[in-house]
Coordinates of C-alpha atoms in Angstrom, one line a residue:
Chain A
M1 CA 0.0 0.0 0.0
S2 CA 1.4 3.3 -0.9
A3 CA 1.6 6.2 1.5
K4 CA -1.1 8.4 0.0
P5 CA -3.8 5.8 0.3
Q6 CA -2.8 5.2 3.9
I7 CA -2.9 8.9 4.6
G8 CA -6.2 9.1 3.1
R9 CA -7.4 6.2 5.1
L10 CA -6.0 7.7 8.2
Q11 CA -7.7 11.0 7.5
A12 CA -10.9 9.2 6.9
L13 CA -10.5 7.4 10.2
L14 CA -9.8 10.6 11.9
A15 CA -12.9 12.1 10.4
R16 CA -15.0 9.2 11.5
V17 CA -13.6 9.3 15.0
T18 CA -14.3 13.0 15.2
L19 CA -17.8 12.4 13.9
N20 CA -18.5 9.7 16.4
A21 CA -17.2 11.9 19.2
Q22 CA -19.7 14.5 18.4
K23 CA -22.5 12.2 18.7
P24 CA -24.4 12.1 22.0
R25 CA -23.4 9.4 24.3
S26 CA -25.7 6.6 24.9
V27 CA -26.2 4.5 28.0
G28 CA -24.3 1.7 26.6
P29 CA -21.8 -0.3 28.5
T30 CA -18.8 1.6 29.5
V31 CA -15.5 0.0 30.0
T32 CA -13.1 1.5 32.3
V33 CA -9.9 -0.4 32.4
I34 CA -7.5 0.7 35.0
S35 CA -4.1 -0.4 34.1
Q36 CA -0.6 0.1 35.3
T37 CA 1.3 -0.8 32.3
P38 CA 4.6 -1.9 33.7
L39 CA 3.4 -3.6 36.9
S40 CA -0.1 -5.0 36.5
P41 CA -1.0 -7.2 33.6
P42 CA -2.5 -5.2 30.9
V43 CA -6.0 -5.6 30.1
V44 CA -5.8 -6.8 26.5
A45 CA -8.8 -6.7 24.4
R46 CA -8.5 -9.0 21.5
A47 CA -10.7 -7.4 19.1
A48 CA -11.4 -9.8 16.3
A49 CA -14.8 -9.2 14.9
P50 CA -15.9 -6.2 16.9
S51 CA -13.0 -4.2 15.9
E52 CA -13.6 -4.9 12.3
A53 CA -17.3 -4.4 12.7
D54 CA -17.0 -1.0 14.4
L55 CA -14.0 0.1 12.7
D56 CA -14.3 -0.3 9.1
V57 CA -10.7 -0.5 8.6
S58 CA -8.5 -2.7 10.9
I59 CA -5.3 -1.5 12.2
D60 CA -3.5 -4.3 10.4
D61 CA -4.9 -3.1 7.2
L62 CA -3.7 0.3 8.0
L63 CA -0.3 -0.9 9.0
G64 CA 0.0 -3.0 6.0
G65 CA 0.1 -6.3 7.7
S66 CA 3.5 -7.7 7.2
P67 CA 3.5 -11.5 7.0
E68 CA 6.5 -11.9 9.1
P69 CA 6.5 -11.3 12.8
S70 CA 8.3 -8.3 13.8
P71 CA 10.6 -8.5 16.7
V72 CA 9.4 -5.2 18.2
P73 CA 5.7 -4.9 19.1
V74 CA 4.0 -2.2 17.3
E75 CA 2.0 0.0 19.4
I76 CA -0.3 2.4 18.0
D77 CA -2.1 4.9 20.2
V78 CA -5.5 5.5 19.0
T79 CA -7.2 7.9 21.3
L80 CA -10.8 7.1 21.2
E81 CA -13.7 8.7 22.9
S82 CA -13.5 8.1 26.6
V83 CA -15.6 8.9 29.6
P84 CA -14.5 9.5 33.1
P85 CA -13.8 6.2 34.8
S86 CA -16.4 4.8 37.1
A87 CA -15.3 2.3 39.6
G88 CA -18.5 0.3 39.6
S89 CA -18.8 -0.2 35.9
L90 CA -15.8 -2.4 35.3
G91 CA -16.8 -4.8 32.7
S92 CA -15.5 -8.1 31.6
P93 CA -13.0 -8.4 28.8
A94 CA -15.8 -9.6 26.5
E95 CA -17.8 -6.5 27.2
V96 CA -14.7 -4.5 26.6
G97 CA -14.3 -6.1 23.2
L98 CA -17.9 -5.3 22.4
S99 CA -17.5 -1.6 23.0
L100 CA -14.1 -0.8 21.7
D101 CA -15.4 1.9 19.7
A102 CA -16.4 3.8 22.7
E103 CA -13.8 3.4 25.3
V104 CA -10.6 2.1 24.0
S105 CA -8.0 4.8 23.8
E106 CA -4.9 2.8 23.1
V107 CA -4.6 0.0 20.7
R108 CA -1.6 -2.1 20.6
V109 CA -1.0 -4.4 17.8
A110 CA 1.2 -7.2 18.8
A111 CA 2.5 -8.9 15.8
V112 CA 4.6 -11.4 17.7
G113 CA 4.2 -14.9 16.4
S114 CA 1.2 -14.4 14.2
R115 CA -0.1 -12.1 11.7
E116 CA -3.3 -11.7 13.6
P117 CA -3.9 -8.2 14.3
A118 CA -3.8 -7.6 18.0
V119 CA -5.2 -4.6 19.5
E120 CA -3.8 -3.9 23.0
V121 CA -5.5 -1.3 25.0
T122 CA -3.8 0.4 27.8
V123 CA -6.5 1.6 30.1
A124 CA -4.1 3.8 32.0
A125 CA -3.9 5.9 29.0
I126 CA -7.7 6.0 28.9
A127 CA -7.9 7.1 32.5
A128 CA -5.2 9.7 32.2
E129 CA -6.5 11.2 29.0
A130 CA -10.1 11.2 30.2
E131 CA -9.1 14.0 32.6
G132 CA -7.7 16.4 30.0
I133 CA -9.7 15.4 26.9
V134 CA -12.8 17.2 26.0
L135 CA -15.6 14.9 25.3
G136 CA -16.4 14.5 21.7
T137 CA -13.0 15.5 20.3
E138 CA -10.4 13.3 19.0
E139 CA -6.8 14.2 19.7
L140 CA -4.2 13.2 17.4
S141 CA -1.1 15.3 17.4
D142 CA 0.8 16.2 14.4
E143 CA 3.7 14.4 15.7
D144 CA 1.8 11.2 15.7
L145 CA 0.8 11.7 12.2
V146 CA 4.2 12.6 11.1
E147 CA 5.6 9.6 12.8
I148 CA 3.1 7.5 11.2
E149 CA 3.8 9.0 7.9
D150 CA 7.5 8.6 8.4
A151 CA 7.0 5.0 9.5
E152 CA 4.8 4.4 6.6
A153 CA 7.3 6.1 4.3
S154 CA 10.1 3.9 5.7
A155 CA 7.9 0.9 5.6
S156 CA 7.0 1.6 2.0
S157 CA 10.6 1.9 1.3
K158 CA 11.0 -1.5 2.7
D159 CA 8.5 -3.3 0.6
D160 CA 5.5 -1.8 2.4
D161 CA 6.5 -3.4 5.6
V162 CA 5.3 -1.5 8.6
D163 CA 8.1 -0.9 11.0
I164 CA 7.3 1.9 13.2
D165 CA 9.4 2.6 16.1
F166 CA 7.6 4.0 19.1
D167 CA 10.3 3.7 21.6
D168 CA 9.8 7.3 22.6
E169 CA 6.3 6.6 23.4
V170 CA 7.1 3.4 25.2
A171 CA 9.6 5.2 27.3
E172 CA 7.2 7.9 28.1
P173 CA 3.8 6.6 29.2
P174 CA 1.0 8.1 27.1
A175 CA -1.0 8.8 30.2
S176 CA 1.3 11.6 31.3
S177 CA 1.7 13.1 27.9
Q178 CA 0.0 16.4 27.3
R179 CA -0.3 16.7 23.6
A180 CA -1.5 19.7 22.0
R181 CA -5.0 19.8 20.8
V182 CA -5.4 19.6 17.1
A183 CA -7.3 22.5 15.8
S184 CA -10.3 21.5 13.8
S185 CA -10.3 24.7 11.8
M186 CA -8.0 27.5 10.8
D187 CA -9.7 29.9 13.1
E188 CA -9.3 27.6 16.0
A189 CA -5.6 27.1 15.2
L190 CA -5.1 30.8 15.0
A191 CA -6.8 31.4 18.3
A192 CA -4.8 28.6 19.9
A193 CA -1.6 30.1 18.5
A194 CA -2.6 33.6 19.8
E195 CA -3.4 32.2 23.2
Q196 CA -0.1 30.4 23.4
L197 CA 1.7 33.5 22.5
E198 CA -0.1 35.4 25.2
S199 CA 0.6 32.8 27.7
E200 CA 4.3 33.0 26.9
R201 CA 4.3 36.8 27.3
E202 CA 2.6 36.7 30.7
V203 CA 4.9 37.5 33.5
P204 CA 5.0 34.8 36.1
L205 CA 3.2 35.6 39.2
H206 CA 5.9 34.0 41.3
T207 CA 8.2 36.3 43.1
P208 CA 11.6 36.1 41.5
P209 CA 14.2 34.5 43.7
P210 CA 16.7 36.7 45.4
E211 CA 19.6 35.2 43.4
S212 CA 18.1 36.6 40.3
G213 CA 20.3 39.7 40.7
P214 CA 19.9 43.2 41.8
Q215 CA 16.7 44.9 40.9
E216 CA 15.7 48.4 40.7
A217 CA 13.9 49.7 43.7
T218 CA 10.4 50.8 42.7
F219 CA 9.4 52.7 45.8
Q220 CA 7.9 56.2 45.5
L221 CA 9.1 59.1 47.5
P222 CA 6.5 61.1 49.5
A223 CA 5.1 64.3 48.1
G224 CA 7.4 67.2 48.4
I225 CA 10.6 65.1 48.4
A226 CA 12.5 64.6 45.3
A227 CA 15.5 62.5 44.8
P228 CA 18.7 64.4 44.0
L229 CA 19.5 64.8 40.5
A230 CA 22.4 63.0 39.1
P231 CA 25.3 65.2 38.3
Q232 CA 25.8 66.0 34.7
V233 CA 29.2 64.6 34.1
D234 CA 29.2 65.4 30.5
A235 CA 28.7 69.1 31.2
M236 CA 31.6 69.1 33.6
H237 CA 34.0 68.0 31.1
G238 CA 36.2 70.8 30.0
E239 CA 35.3 73.0 33.0
E240 CA 37.0 73.5 36.2
L241 CA 35.5 71.4 38.9
V242 CA 34.2 73.5 41.7
I243 CA 33.7 71.8 45.0
P244 CA 31.2 73.7 47.1
T245 CA 32.2 74.3 50.7
R246 CA 29.9 74.7 53.7
A247 CA 31.3 78.0 55.0
A248 CA 33.4 80.7 53.5
G249 CA 36.0 80.4 56.2
P250 CA 39.3 78.5 55.9
T251 CA 39.3 74.8 55.7
T252 CA 41.1 72.5 57.9
E253 CA 44.0 72.1 55.5
Q254 CA 44.3 75.9 55.3
L255 CA 44.4 76.2 59.1
G256 CA 47.4 74.0 59.2
Q257 CA 49.4 76.7 57.5
T258 CA 48.3 79.6 59.7
V259 CA 51.1 81.9 60.7
D260 CA 51.0 83.4 64.2
L261 CA 51.3 87.1 64.2
E262 CA 53.0 89.1 66.9
E263 CA 51.1 91.3 69.1
A264 CA 50.7 94.9 68.1
R265 CA 53.3 97.2 69.4
G266 CA 52.3 100.7 70.6
P267 CA 52.0 103.1 73.5
T268 CA 50.7 101.6 76.7
L269 CA 47.4 103.0 77.8
E270 CA 46.8 104.0 81.4
L271 CA 43.5 104.7 83.0
V272 CA 43.4 108.0 84.6
E273 CA 41.2 108.2 87.7
Q274 CA 38.4 110.7 87.4
P275 CA 38.3 113.4 90.0
A276 CA 35.4 113.2 92.5
V277 CA 32.5 115.1 91.1
A278 CA 30.5 117.1 93.6
D279 CA 27.0 115.9 94.2
E280 CA 25.0 118.1 92.1
V281 CA 21.4 117.8 91.9
V282 CA 20.7 117.5 88.3
P283 CA 17.2 118.4 87.7
A284 CA 15.5 115.7 85.9
A285 CA 14.2 116.4 82.6
T286 CA 10.6 117.2 82.8
E287 CA 8.1 116.9 80.1
E288 CA 6.6 119.8 78.5
L289 CA 3.1 119.2 79.9
E290 CA 4.4 118.5 83.5
M291 CA 4.7 121.4 85.9
P292 CA 8.0 121.3 87.9
L293 CA 7.7 121.1 91.7
P294 CA 9.1 124.0 93.7
G295 CA 12.6 123.5 95.2
R296 CA 13.5 123.0 98.9
D297 CA 14.4 126.6 99.4
V298 CA 10.9 127.7 98.5
V299 CA 9.1 125.4 100.9
G300 CA 7.8 127.2 104.1
S301 CA 8.5 130.7 102.9
Y302 CA 6.0 133.3 101.9
D303 CA 6.1 136.9 100.9
D304 CA 6.1 139.3 103.7
S305 CA 4.3 141.9 101.8
L306 CA 1.2 139.8 101.8
R307 CA -1.5 140.9 104.1
P308 CA -3.9 138.5 105.9
P309 CA -7.4 138.5 104.9
P310 CA -9.7 140.8 107.0
E311 CA -11.7 137.9 108.5
A312 CA -8.5 136.5 110.0
L313 CA -7.4 139.6 111.8
E314 CA -9.2 138.6 115.0
D315 CA -7.7 135.2 115.0
L316 CA -4.3 136.5 114.4
A317 CA -4.6 139.0 117.3
A318 CA -5.6 136.2 119.6
H319 CA -2.7 134.1 118.5
R320 CA -0.3 136.8 119.2
R321 CA -1.7 137.3 122.6
R322 CA -1.3 133.7 123.4
L323 CA 2.3 133.8 122.2
E324 CA 2.9 136.6 124.7
E325 CA 1.4 134.7 127.5
D326 CA 3.6 131.7 127.0
S327 CA 4.0 131.2 130.7
L328 CA 0.6 129.7 131.0
P329 CA 0.3 125.9 130.7
P330 CA -1.5 124.6 127.7
P331 CA -5.1 123.4 128.3
E332 CA -5.6 119.8 129.2
S333 CA -8.2 117.5 128.0
L334 CA -10.6 116.1 130.5
G335 CA -9.4 112.6 129.8
Q336 CA -5.9 113.3 131.0
L337 CA -5.5 113.7 134.7
P338 CA -2.8 116.1 135.9
S339 CA -1.5 113.4 138.2
A340 CA -0.8 111.3 135.2
R341 CA 1.5 113.8 133.7
P342 CA 5.1 113.2 134.7
G343 CA 6.5 115.9 137.0
A344 CA 3.2 117.6 137.3
M345 CA 1.8 118.1 140.8
P346 CA -1.8 118.9 141.7
E347 CA -0.7 122.0 143.3
L348 CA 0.6 123.4 140.1
I349 CA -2.8 123.4 138.6
V350 CA -3.9 126.9 138.5
P351 CA -7.6 127.5 139.3
A352 CA -9.7 128.6 136.5
A353 CA -9.0 132.1 135.6
A354 CA -11.5 134.7 134.6
D355 CA -10.0 134.7 131.2
A356 CA -12.6 133.8 128.6
A357 CA -9.9 132.7 126.2
G358 CA -9.4 129.1 127.7
P359 CA -11.5 126.5 129.5
V360 CA -11.6 126.2 133.2
L361 CA -10.6 122.9 134.6
V362 CA -11.4 121.7 138.0
A363 CA -9.5 118.7 139.2
R364 CA -10.3 116.4 142.1
H365 CA -7.6 115.3 144.5
A366 CA -7.0 111.6 144.2
P367 CA -7.2 109.5 147.4
A368 CA -3.8 108.5 148.6
G369 CA -3.1 105.1 150.3
V370 CA -6.6 103.8 150.2
S371 CA -7.8 100.7 148.3
A372 CA -11.0 101.6 146.6
A373 CA -12.1 98.0 145.9
T374 CA -13.3 95.7 148.6
F375 CA -14.8 92.2 148.0
V376 CA -17.5 90.8 150.2
S377 CA -18.1 87.1 150.1
M378 CA -21.7 86.1 149.6
R379 CA -21.4 82.7 151.3
N380 CA -18.8 81.3 153.6
A381 CA -17.2 78.0 152.4
F382 CA -18.1 75.0 154.4
Q383 CA -14.9 73.6 155.9
P384 CA -15.8 70.7 158.3
S385 CA -13.1 70.1 160.8
T386 CA -14.3 66.7 161.8
F387 CA -16.0 63.9 160.1
V388 CA -19.0 64.2 162.3
D389 CA -19.4 67.8 161.2
L390 CA -19.5 66.7 157.6
L391 CA -21.8 63.9 158.5
D392 CA -24.2 66.2 160.3
A393 CA -24.2 68.7 157.4
S394 CA -24.9 66.0 154.9
L395 CA -27.7 64.6 157.1
S396 CA -29.2 68.1 157.3
L397 CA -29.7 68.4 153.5
R398 CA -33.3 68.6 152.6
G399 CA -33.2 69.5 149.0
E400 CA -35.8 71.4 147.0
Chain B
M1 CA -1.6 63.3 161.4
A2 CA -4.2 60.6 161.0
T3 CA -3.6 57.3 162.8
R4 CA -2.7 54.7 160.3
F5 CA -4.9 51.6 160.2
N6 CA -3.1 48.7 161.9
P7 CA -4.6 45.4 160.8
S8 CA -2.2 43.2 162.8
G9 CA -4.0 40.7 164.9
S10 CA -7.3 41.5 163.4
V11 CA -7.9 38.1 162.0
S12 CA -6.9 34.9 163.6
F13 CA -7.2 31.5 162.1
D14 CA -7.6 28.6 164.6
L15 CA -6.8 25.7 162.4
A16 CA -7.0 23.2 165.2
R17 CA -10.6 24.1 165.8
G18 CA -11.3 25.3 162.3
R19 CA -12.3 28.8 163.2
V20 CA -11.7 32.3 161.9
D21 CA -11.8 35.0 164.5
C22 CA -12.1 38.7 163.5
G23 CA -13.7 40.3 166.6
G24 CA -16.1 37.4 166.5
E25 CA -16.5 34.3 164.5
Q26 CA -16.3 34.8 160.9
L27 CA -16.9 32.7 157.9
L28 CA -15.0 32.8 154.6
V29 CA -17.4 32.2 151.8
A30 CA -17.1 32.6 148.1
A31 CA -18.3 36.0 146.8
D32 CA -20.3 34.6 143.9
A33 CA -22.1 32.1 146.1
L34 CA -22.9 34.9 148.5
S35 CA -24.0 37.1 145.7
D36 CA -26.4 34.4 144.4
L37 CA -27.8 33.9 147.9
C38 CA -28.4 37.6 148.4
L39 CA -30.1 38.0 145.0
A40 CA -32.3 35.1 145.8
A41 CA -33.2 36.4 149.2
G42 CA -34.7 39.7 148.1
E43 CA -34.1 43.4 148.6
E44 CA -35.2 43.6 152.2
A45 CA -33.0 40.6 153.2
I46 CA -30.1 42.2 151.4
V47 CA -30.6 45.4 153.4
D48 CA -30.8 43.6 156.6
F49 CA -27.8 41.5 155.8
G50 CA -25.7 44.5 154.9
R51 CA -26.7 46.4 158.0
R52 CA -25.6 43.4 160.0
L53 CA -22.2 43.4 158.3
G54 CA -21.8 47.2 158.7
T55 CA -22.8 47.1 162.4
S56 CA -20.0 44.7 163.1
I57 CA -17.5 46.8 161.1
G58 CA -18.7 50.0 162.9
R59 CA -18.2 48.4 166.2
R60 CA -14.6 47.6 165.4
V61 CA -14.0 51.1 164.1
A62 CA -15.4 52.6 167.2
A63 CA -13.2 50.3 169.2
R64 CA -10.2 51.6 167.3
L65 CA -11.1 55.2 167.6
G66 CA -12.2 55.0 171.2
D67 CA -13.5 58.3 172.7
S68 CA -12.1 60.4 170.0
A69 CA -14.5 59.1 167.4
N70 CA -16.6 62.2 167.3
A71 CA -13.4 64.3 167.0
A72 CA -11.9 62.2 164.3
S73 CA -11.1 64.0 161.2
L74 CA -12.1 63.0 157.7
E75 CA -8.8 61.3 157.0
E76 CA -8.8 59.4 160.3
L77 CA -12.3 58.0 159.8
L78 CA -11.5 57.1 156.2
E79 CA -8.4 55.3 157.4
Q80 CA -10.1 53.3 160.0
L81 CA -13.4 52.6 158.3
G82 CA -11.7 51.9 155.0
G83 CA -9.3 49.5 156.7
E84 CA -12.1 47.5 158.3
L85 CA -14.0 47.3 155.0
A86 CA -10.9 46.3 153.1
L87 CA -10.2 43.6 155.8
S88 CA -13.7 42.3 155.2
G89 CA -13.0 42.1 151.5
L90 CA -15.7 44.6 150.4
G91 CA -13.4 46.9 148.5
S92 CA -11.5 50.2 148.8
L93 CA -13.4 53.0 150.5
G94 CA -13.3 56.5 149.2
L95 CA -14.6 59.8 150.6
E96 CA -15.7 62.8 148.6
R97 CA -17.2 66.1 149.8
W98 CA -19.5 67.9 147.4
G99 CA -20.2 71.1 149.4
R100 CA -22.1 70.0 152.4
A101 CA -22.8 66.6 151.0
L102 CA -20.9 63.6 152.1
V103 CA -20.2 61.0 149.4
L104 CA -18.6 57.6 150.1
S105 CA -17.5 55.3 147.3
F106 CA -16.5 51.7 146.9
E107 CA -13.9 50.6 144.4
G108 CA -13.0 47.1 143.4
G109 CA -15.7 45.3 145.3
P110 CA -16.3 41.6 144.9
F111 CA -19.9 42.0 143.9
G112 CA -21.3 43.4 140.7
P113 CA -23.8 46.1 140.2
N114 CA -26.6 43.9 141.3
L115 CA -25.4 44.0 144.9
D116 CA -24.6 47.7 145.2
Q117 CA -27.6 47.9 147.6
L118 CA -25.7 45.6 149.9
L119 CA -22.7 47.9 150.0
G120 CA -24.9 50.9 150.8
A121 CA -26.5 48.9 153.7
V122 CA -23.0 48.1 155.0
L123 CA -22.2 51.8 155.1
E124 CA -25.4 52.7 156.8
G125 CA -24.8 50.1 159.5
A126 CA -21.2 51.1 160.1
L127 CA -21.9 54.8 160.4
Q128 CA -24.9 54.2 162.6
R129 CA -22.9 52.0 164.9
T130 CA -19.9 54.3 165.0
F131 CA -21.5 57.7 165.4
G132 CA -25.0 56.8 166.6
R133 CA -26.8 58.6 163.8
D134 CA -29.5 57.4 161.5
C135 CA -27.8 57.4 158.1
H136 CA -29.1 56.4 154.7
A137 CA -27.0 55.8 151.6
A138 CA -28.5 56.7 148.3
K139 CA -26.8 55.3 145.2
L140 CA -25.7 58.2 143.0
G141 CA -24.1 56.2 140.2
R142 CA -21.6 53.6 139.1
D143 CA -19.0 53.5 136.5
D144 CA -16.6 50.7 135.7
R145 CA -15.4 49.9 139.2
V146 CA -16.5 52.8 141.4
V147 CA -19.9 53.1 143.0
R148 CA -20.9 56.3 144.9
F149 CA -23.4 56.8 147.7
L150 CA -24.7 60.0 149.2
I151 CA -25.0 59.8 153.0
S152 CA -28.0 61.7 153.9
S153 CA -31.3 61.6 155.8
Q154 CA -34.0 59.2 154.7
Q155 CA -36.0 62.0 153.0
S156 CA -33.1 63.2 151.1
A157 CA -32.1 59.7 150.1
V158 CA -35.6 59.1 148.7
K159 CA -35.4 62.3 146.6
V160 CA -32.0 61.5 145.3
R161 CA -33.1 58.0 144.3
Q162 CA -36.0 59.5 142.4
W163 CA -33.8 62.0 140.6
I164 CA -31.3 59.5 139.7
G165 CA -34.0 57.2 138.5
A166 CA -35.4 60.0 136.4
G167 CA -32.1 60.5 134.6
V168 CA -30.6 63.3 136.6
T169 CA -26.9 63.3 136.6
L170 CA -24.8 63.0 139.8
G171 CA -23.7 66.6 139.8
D172 CA -27.2 67.9 139.2
A173 CA -28.6 65.7 141.9
L174 CA -26.1 66.9 144.4
T175 CA -26.7 70.5 143.4
R176 CA -30.4 70.2 143.7
I177 CA -30.1 68.6 147.1
Q178 CA -28.2 71.5 148.4
N179 CA -30.3 74.3 147.0
Q180 CA -32.5 74.6 150.1
V181 CA -30.7 73.8 153.2
G182 CA -32.7 72.9 156.3
V183 CA -31.0 72.7 159.5
A184 CA -31.9 69.5 161.2

C-alpha cells in the first residue's frame, strides 16, 4: 500500500472518529480499564470481529500487515472517545471487546508470532487522558501523524513493511503526555496560537528568587521630596571642577598653614582716675506738659508783703496774745488727769482764771493710800473640821 | 496626822478548831455564792444582811477610835473605816465632799452592780454603829469599778433616788439637794 492511500485512510479514520465523538453518548456499557502498564498485567482486548465491525478498517490493514512477525511490538495509540472512569462499571473483557469503539483509547498491535492483528488497549492511557480530553473531540497530534507518515514512508521503502518505532512513546507513558490539541479549523488554530503567544508573554506571578540579581527599587518618595539629580558629568568635562564648601572660612587644610602674628606694638594705655565730682542735683528732665515742683528753698516761705485777709485779723490777734502769755500751761483735756503727767503736781494746777480765752478745769484730789475696791463674800465656804461635822451637814440636807 | 490603820492581829485562824476569829466568829465564803444567795433572798433581806455586816464593822471602828470618834477628822475616819471594810474584802473605801454633801464610794468590790444595795447597807450600819446617827445611803451612780453613795437623811435619800432614776446626773442631783438647806 502506498503512502497516499494510507494517509487518506487515516484521515478518513480521523474524520469518523471526530464524527463519532460529536454524537451524543448513549447509555451503553462503558468499559473502564485501569491499568498500570509496567506492573499490572495489561488488560488486553483481543478485538477480532468487533474491531472490524465497528472500525471499518482494521489496524492491520492500516499498517500493511506484514506476513513476518516483527521483533518489536508495534503499538499504536489511538485515542478514542472516553468517559470518566467509574469504579462500579468495570466490565468483563468480553464487554470490553464489544465496546471498543467507545472506550478504547490505546490499541496495541502485537505482531509477535502471528499475523493476527492484535489490539492492546492500555487503560491507564484512557484514565489519564479522560481528565484532560474534552468529550467529543479526537486528539491526534501532528507528531503522531508525522511519525506514522515517516513510518509508513520507511515501511513503504522496505516493501511496504510497517516498521514503526515508538520507543519514545514506550519510554514515556502516554497517560502523562500532554499533547497539544489539534485545531479543527483554521480559526481555532489561529486562536490557539494567539493564546499560546499570550501565555508566553505573561509575567509569572511568582516572586523572582533573590539570586536573580539586583533589581531596581520601585518605591515612591512622598510628596514634596525629590531624589537628588544625578550630576551631569558630560557638562563638567572641560570645565574646572568647583567643590562647594559649607562655609566661607578657611578649611582644615588651610588652618594647618596659619602663621601666628605678633602682638601689636604701641604706647601703653593707662587709665586716669576721674576726680570726684561734687554731688550736684541734676534736675530731671521734665516733660513739657508737666509742671515742675518747687525746690526746697521755696518750701515754708512766703512773701512778707502779703496781708492777711480781714476775717483772719481777729484770729491773728488772739494768736499773738497767746504767744505773749507763753508762761501759762496749755489746756488739758478732761481725759488726762494732771496726776498722770510726769512731773506735774496737783498744786501746780492753777484755778480757773477769769479769762474767757481758755476752758476752766477743776481737778479732784486723788485719794492716797486707800484701796478703793473691797470684795464681800456672799457665802462662807463649808470647811468641816471633823467627820462628824460633815456627816451632820450631809444629814441636814433637805433639798428642794 | 491621822492614825494609820493597823490590821495586825485583826484576823486569827484557829486551824486546830477550824475557826476564823475577827472580833467574832467569821466565815470565809465565796463571793459569787454569797451574791447568788443575796439575789435570791430579796431586797429587804439584802438590806438587813448588809446592815448586820456594817454594824460589826462599825463596832470595830469605834473600838479603834475610842473616845475620839466624834473628834476624828475625815482622814482618820477614812483610814479606820476603810481599813475595816478592806479587811472584810468589800473593796476600797473613798470619801468625797461635794459642798455639804458627804459622798462615800467603793472601788474594786467583789460584787457586781446587782449588789450595790448591799454595800450601801453596810455603810449605813457602820456609820450608825460608830456615830449613833440614823444614816441612809442613796446610790448616785456607778462607772466601771466605782460606785458612789450619798450619805443623807431618809427623806433626802428618797429624793435623790428618784432623781437618779429619772435620769438626773450625779452633779445635778447633788446641786439640787443643796439648794434649800434645812437645819436639822
